[in-house]
Amino acid sequence: MALDVSVDTTTPQGAAMAQILSVFAELERRLIGERTKAALAVKKAQGVKLGRPRSLPDDVVERIVRARDRHATWRAIPDELNKECVPTAQGGKAWHPATVWLLALGAARQ
């Protein structure tokens, strides 16, 4: 809702105006969403890679995929990466099973 509009919501007219403003605010949010979705679909159809580029070296991703291909568990892979102090994509020190799973899932989609 537009909070910068001074409407006295203690009166029936003010309450009605506040409701009308909120309806149009919601309409605008939905229109923005539709335009964004359409623009992203066009870019995707043009072959543009969407999203943040991967900041993890390819050899680390390949290592995770190879470990999984050898039937290493989702827990064993990050444990090994942590033991060897392999930095995460954001420079962190702790790998987690969910992170490894998401990386393997993303690599499989490419």
Coordinates of C-alpha atoms in Angstrom, one line a residue:
M1 CA 0.0 0.0 0.0
A2 CA 1.1 3.5 -0.6
L3 CA 2.3 4.7 2.8
D4 CA 3.3 8.1 1.6
V5 CA -0.3 9.2 0.9
S6 CA -2.0 10.8 3.9
V7 CA -5.4 9.2 4.2
D8 CA -7.5 9.5 7.3
T9 CA -8.6 5.9 7.7
T10 CA -10.8 6.7 10.7
T11 CA -13.5 8.0 8.3
P12 CA -15.5 5.9 5.9
Q13 CA -14.2 7.9 2.9
G14 CA -10.6 7.5 4.1
A15 CA -11.0 3.8 4.7
A16 CA -12.5 3.4 1.2
M17 CA -9.7 5.4 -0.4
A18 CA -7.1 3.3 1.5
Q19 CA -8.7 0.1 0.1
I20 CA -8.8 1.5 -3.4
L21 CA -5.1 2.5 -3.2
S22 CA -4.2 -1.0 -2.0
V23 CA -6.1 -2.6 -4.9
F24 CA -4.1 -0.5 -7.4
A25 CA -0.9 -1.1 -5.6
E26 CA -1.5 -4.9 -5.9
L27 CA -2.4 -4.5 -9.6
E28 CA 0.8 -2.7 -10.2
R29 CA 2.8 -5.4 -8.4
R30 CA 1.2 -8.1 -10.5
L31 CA 1.8 -6.2 -13.8
I32 CA 5.4 -5.7 -12.9
G33 CA 5.7 -9.4 -12.3
E34 CA 4.1 -10.3 -15.6
R35 CA 6.4 -7.8 -17.5
T36 CA 9.5 -9.2 -15.7
K37 CA 8.5 -12.8 -16.5
A38 CA 7.9 -12.0 -20.2
A39 CA 11.2 -10.1 -20.5
L40 CA 13.1 -13.0 -18.9
A41 CA 11.4 -15.5 -21.3
V42 CA 12.6 -13.4 -24.2
K43 CA 16.1 -13.3 -22.9
K44 CA 16.1 -17.0 -22.3
A45 CA 14.8 -17.7 -25.8
Q46 CA 17.7 -15.6 -27.1
G47 CA 20.1 -17.9 -25.3
V48 CA 21.1 -15.4 -22.6
K49 CA 22.3 -17.1 -19.4
L50 CA 20.1 -15.9 -16.5
G51 CA 21.1 -15.7 -12.9
R52 CA 24.3 -15.0 -11.1
P53 CA 27.4 -16.6 -12.7
R54 CA 28.9 -19.5 -10.9
S55 CA 31.8 -18.3 -8.8
L56 CA 33.1 -21.8 -8.0
P57 CA 35.9 -23.2 -10.0
D58 CA 34.8 -25.9 -12.5
D59 CA 37.3 -28.4 -11.0
V60 CA 35.5 -28.3 -7.7
V61 CA 32.1 -28.8 -9.3
E62 CA 33.6 -31.7 -11.3
R63 CA 35.1 -33.2 -8.2
I64 CA 31.7 -33.1 -6.5
V65 CA 30.0 -34.8 -9.5
R66 CA 32.7 -37.4 -9.7
A67 CA 32.4 -38.2 -6.0
R68 CA 28.6 -38.6 -6.4
D69 CA 29.1 -40.8 -9.4
R70 CA 31.3 -43.0 -7.2
H71 CA 28.3 -43.2 -4.8
A72 CA 29.7 -40.9 -2.1
T73 CA 27.0 -39.8 0.2
W74 CA 25.8 -36.2 0.4
R75 CA 27.3 -36.0 3.9
A76 CA 30.7 -37.6 2.9
I77 CA 31.4 -35.1 0.0
P78 CA 31.2 -31.9 2.1
D79 CA 33.1 -33.6 5.0
E80 CA 35.9 -34.3 2.6
L81 CA 35.9 -30.8 1.2
N82 CA 35.9 -29.3 4.7
K83 CA 38.7 -31.6 5.7
E84 CA 40.8 -30.4 2.8
C85 CA 39.9 -26.7 3.5
V86 CA 38.4 -26.2 0.0
P87 CA 36.8 -22.8 0.0
T88 CA 33.2 -22.4 -0.8
A89 CA 31.8 -20.3 -3.7
Q90 CA 31.6 -17.3 -1.5
G91 CA 34.9 -17.9 0.2
G92 CA 33.5 -19.6 3.2
K93 CA 35.1 -22.5 5.1
A94 CA 32.1 -24.8 5.7
W95 CA 30.5 -27.0 3.1
H96 CA 27.1 -28.5 3.8
P97 CA 25.2 -31.4 2.2
A98 CA 22.5 -29.2 0.8
T99 CA 25.1 -27.0 -1.0
V100 CA 26.8 -30.0 -2.5
W101 CA 23.4 -31.4 -3.6
L102 CA 22.4 -28.1 -5.2
L103 CA 25.7 -27.9 -7.1
A104 CA 25.4 -31.5 -8.4
L105 CA 21.8 -30.8 -9.4
G106 CA 22.9 -27.6 -11.3
A107 CA 25.7 -29.5 -13.0
A108 CA 23.4 -32.2 -14.1
R109 CA 21.1 -29.6 -15.7
Q110 CA 23.8 -28.1 -17.9

